[in-house]
Amino acid sequence: MTMSTSRSRTPALVTIGRRGHEHACRAAQAMPGTELFVLAARLQEPAPAGVPLHPLDPPLGKHIAALLANHDPVVFFAALGMVVRLIAPHLRDKRQDPAVIAVDATARYVIPVVSGHQGGANRRARELARILGAEAIITTASDRLGTLPVDILGADRGWRVEADPATLNRVAGDVVNDEPVALVQECGDRRCLEEFAPLPGNIHHLASWKEADPDYFRALLWISRRPLPAALKAKWPTNRVDYRPPPGQGNPLAVGIGCDRDTPAASIRTALEEVLTAHFLSLADVVVLATIDLKADEPGLLALGHLLDRPWRHFPAASLATVTVPNPSATVMRHVGTPSVAEAAALLAAAGTAGDAGGGSARLAVEKWSHRDREGKNLTIAVAFVDTDTSRGDDPPHLPTPKSEIRA
């Protein structure tokens, strides 16, 4: 079974009194995309500029179903008991219900009511508490204890969690109750685990699932993209949670860049971070930058390499022109003598990196992505990775170690 924790609806702040409305207005100013809902009797109170204001005819209860169906999170500036009674008839399942939060009349406490863990109410409550100068009251065990959230590990980086609900609950219980649990990460963003460093003492990070003895470990957390090996399934038929990161995440990445003359380094870095984030990739996995040799002296590109502490590879147009790419450009061909800079450079650099590592094949993780900055400078970015995934054996390569940490 594949678990989903996706939430994409707009936030709603619901107020029924003057004090609550004042606090909600403060919160709305710091929460982009928020909509404000207020009982009609309070409409004389102003709302922040640009924040949609919706009147609600009393009683409030008749609007709850629509609020829960169309918004996430739903924040009530009202007493906890009142919120519980209002939403109780409409709750279905923690994997479907939106995050619901209660804020007391003095805005001293911010309390996740439902969907605190999987639905993100705990995280939202902490954010709201920072905005209001309040205290977030978190009761979820894994959040309070600072241990791994088994059911949503990596969800914010695009990981799919594959396990049935009973297994998830059982393994989460093992983690929270300090039972020995094995964890094997073959791919995916390393930051998912670094957030919990040092790992709790009962979580043992192993190099291979073969090291996990089911007579000792109560559960196995397996992070991989390859098909489930028969031996692994036989050894761990139950008490195993599988995590599936997106393709390329955790593999060494080569980034190809083409840009106008005098494009600022800040613009290039912003665009690079944007494209990596959009594809659930990490700047920490970038091991080489590449472009055409005509750009070897480009100030913005040189500055980017220095800022990220990553080497550059520069290829002549003749070499780039030999690479088959999905998005060739006749315009680029006329100007620099090759139909591709970003895609071809990324593939050549990735192939070279594979050669340095003893073999491998390069393929694109992100096709040519075009961007124009605020000064009108055009740039293109493509990302390639060395395919280290395999379905032919039980021992894929370990996660690569970055050449250096990303510098701020």
Tab-separated table of C-alpha atoms in Angstrom:
chain	number	residue	atom	x	y	z
A	1	MET	CA	0.000	0.000	0.000
A	2	THR	CA	1.266	3.466	-0.880
A	3	MET	CA	0.672	6.187	1.672
A	4	SER	CA	0.031	9.765	0.573
A	5	THR	CA	0.343	12.878	2.704
A	6	SER	CA	-0.243	15.486	0.021
A	7	ARG	CA	-2.070	18.633	1.135
A	8	SER	CA	-2.542	21.484	-1.355
A	9	ARG	CA	-5.664	23.418	-0.244
A	10	THR	CA	-5.531	27.020	0.976
A	11	PRO	CA	-5.290	27.801	4.710
A	12	ALA	CA	-8.418	29.091	6.482
A	13	LEU	CA	-8.496	31.164	9.662
A	14	VAL	CA	-11.897	31.107	11.379
A	15	THR	CA	-12.834	33.696	14.023
A	16	ILE	CA	-15.898	34.218	16.191
A	17	GLY	CA	-14.818	37.035	18.496
A	18	ARG	CA	-12.982	40.363	18.449
A	19	ARG	CA	-9.793	39.174	20.149
A	20	GLY	CA	-9.575	36.095	18.000
A	21	HIS	CA	-10.112	38.225	14.912
A	22	GLU	CA	-7.222	40.502	15.856
A	23	HIS	CA	-4.878	37.533	16.298
A	24	ALA	CA	-6.098	35.974	13.057
A	25	CYS	CA	-5.360	39.189	11.161
A	26	ARG	CA	-1.806	39.150	12.475
A	27	ALA	CA	-1.389	35.543	11.398
A	28	ALA	CA	-2.927	36.153	7.966
A	29	GLN	CA	-0.351	38.822	7.167
A	30	ALA	CA	2.453	36.295	7.658
A	31	MET	CA	0.755	33.356	5.902
A	32	PRO	CA	0.543	33.844	2.107
A	33	GLY	CA	-2.607	32.516	0.466
A	34	THR	CA	-4.624	32.535	3.665
A	35	GLU	CA	-8.376	33.172	3.646
A	36	LEU	CA	-10.163	34.701	6.626
A	37	PHE	CA	-13.624	33.541	7.719
A	38	VAL	CA	-15.595	35.500	10.283
A	39	LEU	CA	-19.110	35.311	11.671
A	40	ALA	CA	-21.242	38.012	10.041
A	41	ALA	CA	-21.691	39.778	13.382
A	42	ARG	CA	-17.973	40.622	13.396
A	43	LEU	CA	-17.775	42.029	9.863
A	44	GLN	CA	-17.175	45.549	11.161
A	45	GLU	CA	-13.658	44.426	12.109
A	46	PRO	CA	-11.074	45.236	9.391
A	47	ALA	CA	-9.015	42.620	7.572
A	48	PRO	CA	-5.416	42.940	6.325
A	49	ALA	CA	-5.017	44.248	2.792
A	50	GLY	CA	-5.008	41.483	0.236
A	51	VAL	CA	-6.494	38.843	2.552
A	52	PRO	CA	-9.867	37.472	1.321
A	53	LEU	CA	-12.569	38.005	3.948
A	54	HIS	CA	-15.639	35.746	3.927
A	55	PRO	CA	-18.701	36.323	6.141
A	56	LEU	CA	-20.324	33.285	7.730
A	57	ASP	CA	-23.972	33.388	8.713
A	58	PRO	CA	-24.547	31.763	12.110
A	59	PRO	CA	-24.609	29.068	13.276
A	60	LEU	CA	-20.978	28.258	12.586
A	61	GLY	CA	-21.665	24.523	12.593
A	62	LYS	CA	-23.373	24.559	9.199
A	63	HIS	CA	-20.152	25.768	7.531
A	64	ILE	CA	-17.750	23.214	9.007
A	65	ALA	CA	-18.114	20.552	6.311
A	66	ALA	CA	-17.261	23.040	3.550
A	67	LEU	CA	-14.320	24.484	5.504
A	68	LEU	CA	-12.789	21.051	6.077
A	69	ALA	CA	-13.361	19.991	2.467
A	70	ASN	CA	-11.861	23.091	0.857
A	71	HIS	CA	-9.086	24.271	3.190
A	72	ASP	CA	-5.959	22.963	4.875
A	73	PRO	CA	-5.098	23.812	7.539
A	74	VAL	CA	-8.249	25.093	9.208
A	75	VAL	CA	-7.352	27.257	12.212
A	76	PHE	CA	-10.087	28.107	14.710
A	77	PHE	CA	-9.509	31.026	17.050
A	78	ALA	CA	-11.769	29.461	19.653
A	79	ALA	CA	-11.759	27.204	22.703
A	80	LEU	CA	-10.487	23.662	22.153
A	81	GLY	CA	-13.684	22.031	23.405
A	82	MET	CA	-15.800	24.037	21.000
A	83	VAL	CA	-13.537	23.080	18.083
A	84	VAL	CA	-13.731	19.397	18.980
A	85	ARG	CA	-17.533	19.444	19.064
A	86	LEU	CA	-17.722	21.327	15.751
A	87	ILE	CA	-15.440	19.047	13.739
A	88	ALA	CA	-16.182	15.641	15.324
A	89	PRO	CA	-19.136	14.722	13.043
A	90	HIS	CA	-17.071	15.443	9.930
A	91	LEU	CA	-13.864	13.514	10.643
A	92	ARG	CA	-13.066	10.519	8.410
A	93	ASP	CA	-9.465	9.329	8.493
A	94	LYS	CA	-6.090	10.784	9.511
A	95	ARG	CA	-4.835	10.272	5.960
A	96	GLN	CA	-7.696	12.369	4.555
A	97	ASP	CA	-8.691	14.896	7.226
A	98	PRO	CA	-7.112	18.350	6.925
A	99	ALA	CA	-4.919	19.739	9.655
A	100	VAL	CA	-7.116	21.405	12.284
A	101	ILE	CA	-5.668	23.777	14.875
A	102	ALA	CA	-7.174	25.644	17.819
A	103	VAL	CA	-5.828	28.952	19.153
A	104	ASP	CA	-7.088	30.197	22.532
A	105	ALA	CA	-8.599	33.669	22.980
A	106	THR	CA	-5.354	35.163	24.292
A	107	ALA	CA	-3.234	33.558	21.547
A	108	ARG	CA	-1.063	32.021	24.236
A	109	TYR	CA	-1.469	28.441	23.090
A	110	VAL	CA	-1.624	26.893	19.605
A	111	ILE	CA	-3.007	23.349	19.719
A	112	PRO	CA	-3.049	20.793	16.870
A	113	VAL	CA	-6.412	19.037	17.123
A	114	VAL	CA	-6.348	16.434	14.326
A	115	SER	CA	-3.916	15.372	11.566
A	116	GLY	CA	-1.063	16.623	13.686
A	117	HIS	CA	1.495	14.178	12.363
A	118	GLN	CA	0.616	12.964	8.861
A	119	GLY	CA	-1.449	16.022	8.000
A	120	GLY	CA	1.157	18.507	9.181
A	121	ALA	CA	-0.849	20.211	11.935
A	122	ASN	CA	2.124	19.938	14.317
A	123	ARG	CA	4.420	21.714	11.869
A	124	ARG	CA	1.774	24.332	11.086
A	125	ALA	CA	1.148	24.877	14.788
A	126	ARG	CA	4.831	25.578	15.395
A	127	GLU	CA	4.873	28.061	12.514
A	128	LEU	CA	1.737	29.782	13.813
A	129	ALA	CA	3.121	29.881	17.339
A	130	ARG	CA	6.241	31.682	16.076
A	131	ILE	CA	4.064	34.236	14.288
A	132	LEU	CA	1.878	34.885	17.328
A	133	GLY	CA	4.589	34.601	19.977
A	134	ALA	CA	2.669	31.666	21.449
A	135	GLU	CA	3.457	28.134	22.604
A	136	ALA	CA	2.633	25.143	20.411
A	137	ILE	CA	1.203	22.241	22.409
A	138	ILE	CA	2.428	19.087	20.647
A	139	THR	CA	1.339	15.677	21.951
A	140	THR	CA	2.333	13.306	19.101
A	141	ALA	CA	4.838	10.819	20.531
A	142	SER	CA	7.408	10.850	17.715
A	143	ASP	CA	7.399	14.652	17.579
A	144	ARG	CA	7.747	15.022	21.336
A	145	LEU	CA	10.492	12.408	21.584
A	146	GLY	CA	12.388	13.693	18.524
A	147	THR	CA	12.511	10.265	16.905
A	148	LEU	CA	11.885	9.222	13.290
A	149	PRO	CA	8.339	9.774	11.974
A	150	VAL	CA	7.906	6.358	10.352
A	151	ASP	CA	4.722	7.151	8.446
A	152	ILE	CA	5.876	10.436	6.851
A	153	LEU	CA	9.668	10.051	6.672
A	154	GLY	CA	10.823	11.848	3.516
A	155	ALA	CA	7.298	12.865	2.488
A	156	ASP	CA	8.314	16.517	2.160
A	157	ARG	CA	10.997	15.435	-0.331
A	158	GLY	CA	8.733	13.315	-2.496
A	159	TRP	CA	9.313	9.902	-0.877
A	160	ARG	CA	6.505	7.365	-1.199
A	161	VAL	CA	5.883	5.266	1.893
A	162	GLU	CA	4.869	1.697	1.103
A	163	ALA	CA	3.321	-0.281	3.943
A	164	ASP	CA	-0.172	-1.116	5.120
A	165	PRO	CA	-1.598	0.906	8.055
A	166	ALA	CA	-1.221	-1.958	10.523
A	167	THR	CA	2.475	-2.339	9.705
A	168	LEU	CA	3.029	1.408	9.939
A	169	ASN	CA	1.435	1.526	13.377
A	170	ARG	CA	3.382	-1.510	14.552
A	171	VAL	CA	6.759	-0.212	13.346
A	172	ALA	CA	6.064	3.298	14.647
A	173	GLY	CA	5.377	1.719	18.024
A	174	ASP	CA	8.721	-0.097	17.904
A	175	VAL	CA	10.501	3.188	17.136
A	176	VAL	CA	8.758	5.153	19.889
A	177	ASN	CA	9.165	2.360	22.462
A	178	ASP	CA	12.951	2.136	21.984
A	179	GLU	CA	12.938	-1.288	20.351
A	180	PRO	CA	15.973	-1.971	18.098
A	181	VAL	CA	15.144	-0.929	14.525
A	182	ALA	CA	17.403	-1.296	11.469
A	183	LEU	CA	17.563	1.444	8.833
A	184	VAL	CA	19.163	1.052	5.400
A	185	GLN	CA	19.359	4.000	2.987
A	186	GLU	CA	20.415	3.111	-0.557
A	187	CYS	CA	19.308	6.356	-2.209
A	188	GLY	CA	17.349	9.530	-1.580
A	189	ASP	CA	18.092	12.870	0.031
A	190	ARG	CA	20.485	12.473	2.954
A	191	ARG	CA	18.947	15.493	4.680
A	192	CYS	CA	15.939	13.366	5.634
A	193	LEU	CA	18.106	11.596	8.184
A	194	GLU	CA	20.439	14.482	8.979
A	195	GLU	CA	17.442	16.339	10.430
A	196	PHE	CA	17.330	13.713	13.190
A	197	ALA	CA	21.086	13.494	13.796
A	198	PRO	CA	22.224	12.009	15.982
A	199	LEU	CA	19.753	9.208	15.396
A	200	PRO	CA	18.014	7.837	18.483
A	201	GLY	CA	19.991	5.045	20.100
A	202	ASN	CA	17.524	2.354	19.067
A	203	ILE	CA	17.789	3.250	15.345
A	204	HIS	CA	20.758	1.438	13.760
A	205	HIS	CA	21.895	2.849	10.387
A	206	LEU	CA	23.318	-0.136	8.473
A	207	ALA	CA	25.162	-0.306	5.149
A	208	SER	CA	23.067	-3.218	3.850
A	209	TRP	CA	19.833	-4.947	4.730
A	210	LYS	CA	21.847	-8.183	4.929
A	211	GLU	CA	23.304	-6.879	8.195
A	212	ALA	CA	19.833	-6.646	9.742
A	213	ASP	CA	19.217	-9.741	11.870
A	214	PRO	CA	15.448	-10.247	12.366
A	215	ASP	CA	16.197	-12.179	15.547
A	216	TYR	CA	17.547	-8.950	17.031
A	217	PHE	CA	15.872	-6.076	15.202
A	218	ARG	CA	12.138	-5.623	15.629
A	219	ALA	CA	11.704	-3.759	12.332
A	220	LEU	CA	13.462	-2.662	9.147
A	221	LEU	CA	13.208	0.715	7.411
A	222	TRP	CA	14.384	0.216	3.795
A	223	ILE	CA	14.998	3.268	1.577
A	224	SER	CA	15.465	2.216	-2.033
A	225	ARG	CA	14.130	2.530	-5.580
A	226	ARG	CA	14.937	-0.967	-6.780
A	227	PRO	CA	12.531	-3.905	-6.846
A	228	LEU	CA	12.223	-5.820	-3.600
A	229	PRO	CA	14.872	-8.607	-3.595
A	230	ALA	CA	13.356	-12.028	-2.961
A	231	ALA	CA	15.869	-12.689	-0.187
A	232	LEU	CA	14.916	-9.446	1.554
A	233	LYS	CA	11.215	-10.229	1.344
A	234	ALA	CA	11.827	-13.715	2.749
A	235	LYS	CA	13.984	-12.364	5.581
A	236	TRP	CA	11.601	-9.505	6.415
A	237	PRO	CA	8.088	-10.568	5.377
A	238	THR	CA	6.513	-8.301	8.015
A	239	ASN	CA	7.645	-5.389	10.186
A	240	ARG	CA	9.247	-3.701	7.169
A	241	VAL	CA	8.488	-0.243	5.798
A	242	ASP	CA	9.700	0.599	2.286
A	243	TYR	CA	10.462	4.165	1.195
A	244	ARG	CA	10.681	5.111	-2.488
A	245	PRO	CA	12.559	8.374	-3.207
A	246	PRO	CA	12.129	10.008	-6.641
A	247	PRO	CA	14.542	8.979	-9.422
A	248	GLY	CA	17.980	10.535	-9.081
A	249	GLN	CA	17.610	11.732	-5.509
A	250	GLY	CA	20.742	10.852	-3.592
A	251	ASN	CA	22.760	10.093	-6.746
A	252	PRO	CA	25.665	12.321	-7.811
A	253	LEU	CA	24.343	15.072	-10.058
A	254	ALA	CA	26.000	16.946	-12.900
A	255	VAL	CA	24.494	20.335	-13.734
A	256	GLY	CA	24.791	21.847	-17.197
A	257	ILE	CA	24.270	25.597	-17.501
A	258	GLY	CA	23.977	28.006	-20.399
A	259	CYS	CA	23.490	31.729	-19.835
A	260	ASP	CA	23.630	35.207	-21.303
A	261	ARG	CA	26.825	37.190	-20.846
A	262	ASP	CA	27.048	38.902	-17.432
A	263	THR	CA	24.244	36.882	-15.795
A	264	PRO	CA	24.708	37.399	-12.021
A	265	ALA	CA	25.782	34.451	-9.895
A	266	ALA	CA	22.856	35.112	-7.544
A	267	SER	CA	20.391	34.695	-10.406
A	268	ILE	CA	22.022	31.439	-11.485
A	269	ARG	CA	22.036	30.009	-7.972
A	270	THR	CA	18.410	31.004	-7.377
A	271	ALA	CA	17.364	29.322	-10.616
A	272	LEU	CA	19.417	26.220	-9.818
A	273	GLU	CA	17.889	25.844	-6.360
A	274	GLU	CA	14.420	26.352	-7.821
A	275	VAL	CA	14.770	23.629	-10.433
A	276	LEU	CA	16.331	21.172	-7.993
A	277	THR	CA	13.611	21.766	-5.416
A	278	ALA	CA	10.877	21.355	-8.029
A	279	HIS	CA	12.244	17.892	-8.861
A	280	PHE	CA	12.940	16.837	-5.232
A	281	LEU	CA	16.684	16.929	-5.847
A	282	SER	CA	19.358	18.304	-3.525
A	283	LEU	CA	22.122	20.829	-4.051
A	284	ALA	CA	24.215	18.636	-1.738
A	285	ASP	CA	24.272	15.925	-4.439
A	286	VAL	CA	25.707	18.204	-7.138
A	287	VAL	CA	29.309	17.116	-7.723
A	288	VAL	CA	30.188	18.954	-10.940
A	289	LEU	CA	29.079	21.976	-12.980
A	290	ALA	CA	29.456	22.121	-16.751
A	291	THR	CA	29.092	24.505	-19.683
A	292	ILE	CA	30.563	25.353	-23.075
A	293	ASP	CA	34.215	26.436	-23.188
A	294	LEU	CA	33.150	29.837	-24.544
A	295	LYS	CA	31.846	30.495	-21.026
A	296	ALA	CA	35.022	29.466	-19.207
A	297	ASP	CA	35.634	33.083	-18.164
A	298	GLU	CA	31.998	33.989	-17.404
A	299	PRO	CA	32.115	35.890	-14.057
A	300	GLY	CA	28.734	34.684	-12.792
A	301	LEU	CA	29.538	31.040	-13.491
A	302	LEU	CA	32.995	31.298	-11.929
A	303	ALA	CA	31.476	32.891	-8.846
A	304	LEU	CA	28.860	30.135	-8.617
A	305	GLY	CA	31.529	27.427	-8.691
A	306	HIS	CA	33.441	29.206	-5.927
A	307	LEU	CA	30.289	29.732	-3.869
A	308	LEU	CA	29.243	26.085	-4.073
A	309	ASP	CA	32.824	24.750	-3.966
A	310	ARG	CA	32.151	22.628	-7.058
A	311	PRO	CA	34.487	22.119	-10.047
A	312	TRP	CA	33.645	23.263	-13.564
A	313	ARG	CA	34.043	21.264	-16.764
A	314	HIS	CA	34.144	23.172	-20.030
A	315	PHE	CA	33.446	21.443	-23.329
A	316	PRO	CA	34.088	22.684	-26.871
A	317	ALA	CA	31.091	23.131	-29.134
A	318	ALA	CA	32.235	20.247	-31.329
A	319	SER	CA	32.046	17.823	-28.397
A	320	LEU	CA	28.676	19.112	-27.233
A	321	ALA	CA	27.279	18.785	-30.754
A	322	THR	CA	27.919	15.029	-30.729
A	323	VAL	CA	25.517	14.461	-27.810
A	324	THR	CA	21.938	13.469	-28.581
A	325	VAL	CA	19.587	15.590	-26.468
A	326	PRO	CA	15.786	15.812	-26.194
A	327	ASN	CA	15.631	19.577	-26.740
A	328	PRO	CA	18.072	20.762	-29.433
A	329	SER	CA	17.885	24.413	-30.492
A	330	ALA	CA	18.607	25.798	-33.948
A	331	THR	CA	19.063	29.250	-32.380
A	332	VAL	CA	21.772	27.972	-30.019
A	333	MET	CA	23.396	26.199	-32.967
A	334	ARG	CA	23.633	29.462	-34.919
A	335	HIS	CA	25.171	31.350	-32.023
A	336	VAL	CA	27.664	28.889	-30.514
A	337	GLY	CA	28.008	26.001	-32.973
A	338	THR	CA	26.116	23.319	-31.030
A	339	PRO	CA	22.365	22.648	-30.731
A	340	SER	CA	22.649	22.181	-26.974
A	341	VAL	CA	24.686	23.601	-24.125
A	342	ALA	CA	22.914	22.774	-20.843
A	343	GLU	CA	21.674	19.266	-21.665
A	344	ALA	CA	24.770	18.195	-23.601
A	345	ALA	CA	27.167	19.602	-20.988
A	346	ALA	CA	25.293	17.894	-18.138
A	347	LEU	CA	25.419	14.538	-19.930
A	348	LEU	CA	29.099	14.825	-20.846
A	349	ALA	CA	30.057	15.875	-17.313
A	350	ALA	CA	28.000	13.048	-15.798
A	351	ALA	CA	29.611	10.522	-18.143
A	352	GLY	CA	33.028	11.826	-17.170
A	353	THR	CA	32.190	11.544	-13.485
A	354	ALA	CA	31.019	7.983	-14.082
A	355	GLY	CA	34.303	7.237	-15.755
A	356	ASP	CA	36.206	8.628	-12.788
A	357	ALA	CA	34.201	6.321	-10.541
A	358	GLY	CA	34.919	3.262	-12.630
A	359	GLY	CA	31.987	3.176	-15.044
A	360	GLY	CA	28.314	3.955	-15.263
A	361	SER	CA	25.858	5.580	-17.612
A	362	ALA	CA	24.624	9.159	-17.625
A	363	ARG	CA	21.035	10.195	-18.228
A	364	LEU	CA	19.037	13.331	-17.671
A	365	ALA	CA	17.231	13.837	-14.406
A	366	VAL	CA	15.887	17.236	-15.530
A	367	GLU	CA	15.606	18.278	-19.171
A	368	LYS	CA	16.475	21.812	-20.286
A	369	TRP	CA	14.779	24.317	-18.010
A	370	SER	CA	14.681	27.945	-19.187
A	371	HIS	CA	14.633	30.971	-16.891
A	372	ARG	CA	14.778	34.757	-17.254
A	373	ASP	CA	15.842	36.794	-14.246
A	374	ARG	CA	14.569	40.220	-13.212
A	375	GLU	CA	17.274	41.931	-15.278
A	376	GLY	CA	16.175	40.087	-18.411
A	377	LYS	CA	19.123	37.688	-18.459
A	378	ASN	CA	18.315	34.278	-19.955
A	379	LEU	CA	19.752	31.030	-18.693
A	380	THR	CA	19.123	27.319	-19.143
A	381	ILE	CA	19.780	24.498	-16.714
A	382	ALA	CA	19.770	20.733	-17.154
A	383	VAL	CA	20.612	18.040	-14.610
A	384	ALA	CA	22.042	14.578	-15.269
A	385	PHE	CA	22.831	11.768	-12.882
A	386	VAL	CA	24.822	8.570	-13.048
A	387	ASP	CA	22.428	5.627	-12.918
A	388	THR	CA	23.614	3.691	-9.879
A	389	ASP	CA	20.274	1.947	-9.322
A	390	THR	CA	20.219	-1.726	-10.215
A	391	SER	CA	17.758	-4.581	-10.209
A	392	ARG	CA	20.404	-7.175	-11.039
A	393	GLY	CA	21.760	-7.773	-7.569
A	394	ASP	CA	21.284	-7.322	-3.862
A	395	ASP	CA	24.174	-4.920	-3.266
A	396	PRO	CA	23.781	-1.567	-5.037
A	397	PRO	CA	26.455	1.078	-4.501
A	398	HIS	CA	26.295	2.960	-1.219
A	399	LEU	CA	25.115	6.540	-1.177
A	400	PRO	CA	27.795	8.835	-2.573
A	401	THR	CA	29.540	11.240	-0.254
A	402	PRO	CA	29.601	14.881	-1.430
A	403	LYS	CA	33.071	16.267	-2.163
A	404	SER	CA	32.403	19.028	0.356
A	405	GLU	CA	29.592	20.610	2.255
A	406	ILE	CA	27.597	23.351	0.574
A	407	ARG	CA	28.777	26.710	1.790
A	408	ALA	CA	26.307	29.451	2.638
